[in-house]
PDB file of C-alpha atoms and ligand atoms in Angstrom:
ATOM      1  CA  MET A  12       0.000   0.000   0.000  1.00  0.00           C
ATOM      2  CA  GLN A  13       1.207   3.494  -0.815  1.00  0.00           C
ATOM      3  CA  THR A  14      -0.330   6.718   0.462  1.00  0.00           C
ATOM      4  CA  LEU A  15      -0.111   9.565  -1.999  1.00  0.00           C
ATOM      5  CA  SER A  16      -1.060  13.198  -1.536  1.00  0.00           C
ATOM      6  CA  ILE A  17      -2.707  14.169  -4.809  1.00  0.00           C
ATOM      7  CA  ASN A  18      -4.313  17.540  -5.373  1.00  0.00           C
ATOM      8  CA  GLY A  19      -4.561  18.084  -1.631  1.00  0.00           C
ATOM      9  CA  GLN A  20      -6.156  14.732  -0.831  1.00  0.00           C
ATOM     10  CA  ASP A  21      -4.607  11.543   0.518  1.00  0.00           C
ATOM     11  CA  GLN A  22      -5.119   8.529  -1.737  1.00  0.00           C
ATOM     12  CA  VAL A  23      -4.205   4.994  -0.694  1.00  0.00           C
ATOM     13  CA  VAL A  24      -3.281   2.743  -3.601  1.00  0.00           C
ATOM     14  CA  ASP A  25      -2.354  -0.930  -3.672  1.00  0.00           C
ATOM     15  CA  VAL A  26       0.202  -1.013  -6.474  1.00  0.00           C
ATOM     16  CA  PRO A  27       3.788  -2.231  -6.958  1.00  0.00           C
ATOM     17  CA  GLU A  28       6.234   0.354  -5.650  1.00  0.00           C
ATOM     18  CA  ASP A  29       8.029   0.567  -8.987  1.00  0.00           C
ATOM     19  CA  MET A  30       4.851   1.313 -10.953  1.00  0.00           C
ATOM     20  CA  PRO A  31       5.243   4.684 -12.710  1.00  0.00           C
ATOM     21  CA  LEU A  32       3.169   7.434 -11.139  1.00  0.00           C
ATOM     22  CA  LEU A  33       1.492   8.044 -14.506  1.00  0.00           C
ATOM     23  CA  TRP A  34      -0.042   4.557 -14.469  1.00  0.00           C
ATOM     24  CA  VAL A  35      -1.359   5.125 -10.940  1.00  0.00           C
ATOM     25  CA  LEU A  36      -2.871   8.483 -11.848  1.00  0.00           C
ATOM     26  CA  ARG A  37      -4.560   7.306 -15.033  1.00  0.00           C
ATOM     27  CA  ASP A  38      -5.361   3.637 -14.576  1.00  0.00           C
ATOM     28  CA  VAL A  39      -5.872   3.360 -10.818  1.00  0.00           C
ATOM     29  CA  LEU A  40      -7.262   6.764  -9.867  1.00  0.00           C
ATOM     30  CA  GLY A  41      -8.908   7.784 -13.135  1.00  0.00           C
ATOM     31  CA  LEU A  42      -7.072  11.103 -13.368  1.00  0.00           C
ATOM     32  CA  THR A  43      -6.797  10.955 -17.145  1.00  0.00           C
ATOM     33  CA  GLY A  44      -5.931  14.603 -17.738  1.00  0.00           C
ATOM     34  CA  THR A  45      -2.268  13.626 -17.566  1.00  0.00           C
ATOM     35  CA  LYS A  46      -1.347  11.934 -20.837  1.00  0.00           C
ATOM     36  CA  TYR A  47       0.931   9.134 -21.998  1.00  0.00           C
ATOM     37  CA  GLY A  48       3.255   9.789 -24.905  1.00  0.00           C
ATOM     38  CA  CYS A  49       6.759   8.399 -25.149  1.00  0.00           C
ATOM     39  CA  GLY A  50       7.071   6.681 -21.778  1.00  0.00           C
ATOM     40  CA  ILE A  51      10.782   7.539 -21.616  1.00  0.00           C
ATOM     41  CA  ALA A  52      10.851  11.134 -20.302  1.00  0.00           C
ATOM     42  CA  GLN A  53      11.326  12.658 -23.747  1.00  0.00           C
ATOM     43  CA  CYS A  54       8.041  14.383 -24.662  1.00  0.00           C
ATOM     44  CA  GLY A  55       6.609  16.022 -21.537  1.00  0.00           C
ATOM     45  CA  VAL A  56       2.940  15.117 -21.986  1.00  0.00           C
ATOM     46  CA  CYS A  57       2.942  13.283 -18.649  1.00  0.00           C
ATOM     47  CA  THR A  58       4.201  16.298 -16.669  1.00  0.00           C
ATOM     48  CA  VAL A  59       2.839  16.731 -13.143  1.00  0.00           C
ATOM     49  CA  HIS A  60       4.163  18.671 -10.156  1.00  0.00           C
ATOM     50  CA  LEU A  61       5.983  17.142  -7.227  1.00  0.00           C
ATOM     51  CA  ASP A  62       6.214  19.792  -4.511  1.00  0.00           C
ATOM     52  CA  GLY A  63       5.686  22.393  -7.220  1.00  0.00           C
ATOM     53  CA  LYS A  64       8.424  21.139  -9.524  1.00  0.00           C
ATOM     54  CA  ALA A  65       7.657  19.715 -12.957  1.00  0.00           C
ATOM     55  CA  VAL A  66       8.402  15.986 -13.171  1.00  0.00           C
ATOM     56  CA  ARG A  67       7.847  13.298 -15.801  1.00  0.00           C
ATOM     57  CA  SER A  68       5.352  10.937 -14.236  1.00  0.00           C
ATOM     58  CA  CYS A  69       6.005   8.207 -16.845  1.00  0.00           C
ATOM     59  CA  VAL A  70       9.411   7.472 -15.316  1.00  0.00           C
ATOM     60  CA  LEU A  71       8.760   8.327 -11.656  1.00  0.00           C
ATOM     61  CA  PRO A  72       8.250   5.210  -9.522  1.00  0.00           C
ATOM     62  CA  VAL A  73       5.209   5.718  -7.342  1.00  0.00           C
ATOM     63  CA  SER A  74       7.272   5.006  -4.213  1.00  0.00           C
ATOM     64  CA  ASN A  75       9.357   8.116  -4.978  1.00  0.00           C
ATOM     65  CA  ALA A  76       6.222  10.254  -4.862  1.00  0.00           C
ATOM     66  CA  VAL A  77       5.220   9.143  -1.362  1.00  0.00           C
ATOM     67  CA  GLY A  78       5.604  11.993   1.124  1.00  0.00           C
ATOM     68  CA  HIS A  79       5.449  14.678  -1.566  1.00  0.00           C
ATOM     69  CA  GLN A  80       2.652  16.937  -2.746  1.00  0.00           C
ATOM     70  CA  ILE A  81       1.522  15.777  -6.191  1.00  0.00           C
ATOM     71  CA  THR A  82      -0.451  18.211  -8.332  1.00  0.00           C
ATOM     72  CA  THR A  83      -2.055  17.293 -11.634  1.00  0.00           C
ATOM     73  CA  ILE A  84      -3.765  19.241 -14.386  1.00  0.00           C
ATOM     74  CA  GLU A  85      -7.119  18.531 -12.724  1.00  0.00           C
ATOM     75  CA  ALA A  86      -6.223  20.889  -9.838  1.00  0.00           C
ATOM     76  CA  ILE A  87      -3.698  23.318 -11.271  1.00  0.00           C
ATOM     77  CA  GLY A  88      -6.420  25.905 -11.915  1.00  0.00           C
ATOM     78  CA  GLN A  89      -6.906  26.222  -8.160  1.00  0.00           C
ATOM     79  CA  THR A  90      -3.576  28.028  -7.804  1.00  0.00           C
ATOM     80  CA  PRO A  91      -3.250  31.723  -8.798  1.00  0.00           C
ATOM     81  CA  VAL A  92      -0.520  31.019 -11.351  1.00  0.00           C
ATOM     82  CA  GLY A  93      -2.356  27.995 -12.691  1.00  0.00           C
ATOM     83  CA  GLN A  94      -5.510  30.032 -13.106  1.00  0.00           C
ATOM     84  CA  ALA A  95      -3.595  32.811 -14.880  1.00  0.00           C
ATOM     85  CA  VAL A  96      -1.905  30.341 -17.235  1.00  0.00           C
ATOM     86  CA  GLN A  97      -5.156  28.604 -18.133  1.00  0.00           C
ATOM     87  CA  SER A  98      -6.801  31.980 -18.825  1.00  0.00           C
ATOM     88  CA  ALA A  99      -3.843  32.977 -21.007  1.00  0.00           C
ATOM     89  CA  TRP A 100      -4.140  29.669 -22.897  1.00  0.00           C
ATOM     90  CA  LEU A 101      -7.748  30.503 -23.712  1.00  0.00           C
ATOM     91  CA  ALA A 102      -7.012  34.134 -24.597  1.00  0.00           C
ATOM     92  CA  HIS A 103      -4.241  33.074 -27.001  1.00  0.00           C
ATOM     93  CA  GLU A 104      -6.208  30.102 -28.363  1.00  0.00           C
ATOM     94  CA  VAL A 105      -3.142  27.942 -27.820  1.00  0.00           C
ATOM     95  CA  VAL A 106      -4.671  24.508 -28.193  1.00  0.00           C
ATOM     96  CA  GLN A 107      -4.820  22.602 -31.449  1.00  0.00           C
ATOM     97  CA  CYS A 108      -5.422  18.824 -30.996  1.00  0.00           C
ATOM     98  CA  GLY A 109      -4.854  19.282 -27.274  1.00  0.00           C
ATOM     99  CA  TYR A 110      -2.964  16.093 -26.522  1.00  0.00           C
ATOM    100  CA  CYS A 111       0.212  17.752 -25.255  1.00  0.00           C
ATOM    101  CA  GLN A 112      -1.462  20.674 -23.568  1.00  0.00           C
ATOM    102  CA  SER A 113      -1.928  19.453 -20.015  1.00  0.00           C
ATOM    103  CA  GLY A 114       1.807  18.784 -19.916  1.00  0.00           C
ATOM    104  CA  GLN A 115       2.521  22.174 -21.483  1.00  0.00           C
ATOM    105  CA  ILE A 116       0.402  23.943 -18.878  1.00  0.00           C
ATOM    106  CA  MET A 117       2.019  22.053 -16.001  1.00  0.00           C
ATOM    107  CA  ALA A 118       5.481  22.955 -17.324  1.00  0.00           C
ATOM    108  CA  ALA A 119       4.467  26.590 -17.834  1.00  0.00           C
ATOM    109  CA  VAL A 120       3.100  26.918 -14.314  1.00  0.00           C
ATOM    110  CA  ALA A 121       6.238  25.370 -12.796  1.00  0.00           C
ATOM    111  CA  LEU A 122       8.351  27.769 -14.854  1.00  0.00           C
ATOM    112  CA  LEU A 123       6.383  30.836 -13.786  1.00  0.00           C
ATOM    113  CA  GLN A 124       6.361  29.778 -10.147  1.00  0.00           C
ATOM    114  CA  THR A 125      10.163  29.639 -10.243  1.00  0.00           C
ATOM    115  CA  HIS A 126      10.609  32.613 -12.581  1.00  0.00           C
ATOM    116  CA  PRO A 127       7.611  34.975 -12.221  1.00  0.00           C
ATOM    117  CA  GLU A 128       9.441  37.425 -14.480  1.00  0.00           C
ATOM    118  CA  ALA A 129      10.537  34.865 -17.070  1.00  0.00           C
ATOM    119  CA  ASP A 130      12.066  36.465 -20.165  1.00  0.00           C
ATOM    120  CA  ASP A 131      11.975  35.035 -23.683  1.00  0.00           C
ATOM    121  CA  GLN A 132      15.068  32.887 -23.223  1.00  0.00           C
ATOM    122  CA  GLN A 133      13.911  31.513 -19.873  1.00  0.00           C
ATOM    123  CA  ILE A 134      10.572  30.626 -21.447  1.00  0.00           C
ATOM    124  CA  VAL A 135      12.289  28.816 -24.333  1.00  0.00           C
ATOM    125  CA  ASN A 136      14.608  26.984 -21.959  1.00  0.00           C
ATOM    126  CA  GLY A 137      11.881  26.166 -19.454  1.00  0.00           C
ATOM    127  CA  MET A 138       9.577  24.702 -22.095  1.00  0.00           C
ATOM    128  CA  SER A 139      12.200  22.952 -24.223  1.00  0.00           C
ATOM    129  CA  GLY A 140      11.343  19.482 -22.880  1.00  0.00           C
ATOM    130  CA  ASN A 141       7.683  19.646 -23.902  1.00  0.00           C
ATOM    131  CA  MET A 142       6.938  18.523 -27.443  1.00  0.00           C
ATOM    132  CA  CYS A 143       3.902  19.559 -29.490  1.00  0.00           C
ATOM    133  CA  ARG A 144       3.222  17.671 -32.709  1.00  0.00           C
ATOM    134  CA  CYS A 145       0.816  20.441 -33.756  1.00  0.00           C
ATOM    135  CA  ALA A 146       3.624  22.998 -33.335  1.00  0.00           C
ATOM    136  CA  THR A 147       1.719  25.392 -31.098  1.00  0.00           C
ATOM    137  CA  TYR A 148       5.020  26.661 -29.698  1.00  0.00           C
ATOM    138  CA  THR A 149       4.581  30.281 -30.777  1.00  0.00           C
ATOM    139  CA  ARG A 150       1.216  30.570 -29.057  1.00  0.00           C
ATOM    140  CA  ILE A 151       2.490  28.741 -25.974  1.00  0.00           C
ATOM    141  CA  ARG A 152       5.345  31.240 -25.620  1.00  0.00           C
ATOM    142  CA  ALA A 153       3.039  34.214 -26.176  1.00  0.00           C
ATOM    143  CA  ALA A 154       0.625  32.945 -23.520  1.00  0.00           C
ATOM    144  CA  ILE A 155       3.418  32.442 -20.992  1.00  0.00           C
ATOM    145  CA  LYS A 156       4.851  35.859 -21.805  1.00  0.00           C
ATOM    146  CA  SER A 157       1.481  37.448 -21.105  1.00  0.00           C
ATOM    147  CA  VAL A 158       1.502  35.976 -17.599  1.00  0.00           C
ATOM    148  CA  SER A 159       5.157  36.764 -16.941  1.00  0.00           C
ATOM    149  CA  LYS A 160       5.749  40.017 -15.097  1.00  0.00           C
ATOM    150  CA  ALA A 161       8.881  40.663 -17.178  1.00  0.00           C
TER     151      ALA A 161
HETATM  152  S1  LIG B  13       5.189  10.207 -21.638  1.00  0.00           S
HETATM  153 FE1  LIG B  13       6.438  10.994 -20.087  1.00  0.00          FE
HETATM  154  S2  LIG B  13       7.848  12.296 -21.085  1.00  0.00           S
HETATM  155 FE2  LIG B  13       6.725  11.326 -22.692  1.00  0.00          FE
HETATM  156  S1  LIG B  14      -1.721  20.659 -29.534  1.00  0.00           S
HETATM  157 FE1  LIG B  14      -1.559  18.805 -30.662  1.00  0.00          FE
HETATM  158  S2  LIG B  14       0.273  17.901 -29.906  1.00  0.00           S
HETATM  159 FE2  LIG B  14       0.257  19.869 -29.029  1.00  0.00          FE
END
């Protein structure tokens, strides 16, 4: 048994300790907003927050998440930065197919929480691990820039 703190609530799950957190979120707890892409920490669609930092849940063993605050796309809008980023995403009509976007938003929020005044280069660097097959990168950067206090 593992006890996880997810979106402010404790969840007890009976899973192998090396099961990736992504599997637990999606298949055990039904939190399907976090997506599966590459499975090898290369695309960013599975990004969630662990104590506010962006992590790739496809390669994070669930046992490594015990004792940490896990936040997923389902709850990120409850934080001021998360709310601002989601509003900016709508204002800039960022989304195309949408598949990568929960990971993009989680990465953007983590970036802006660390760098509230992120400049263009910090935005490029901070988002470089998140792929978008629809190439929405220009709109993603514009949306983040609109939230940045730089
Ligand atoms: S599915 Fe995790 S980084 Fe691609
Ligand atoms: S919006 Fe389609 S993959 Fe990014």
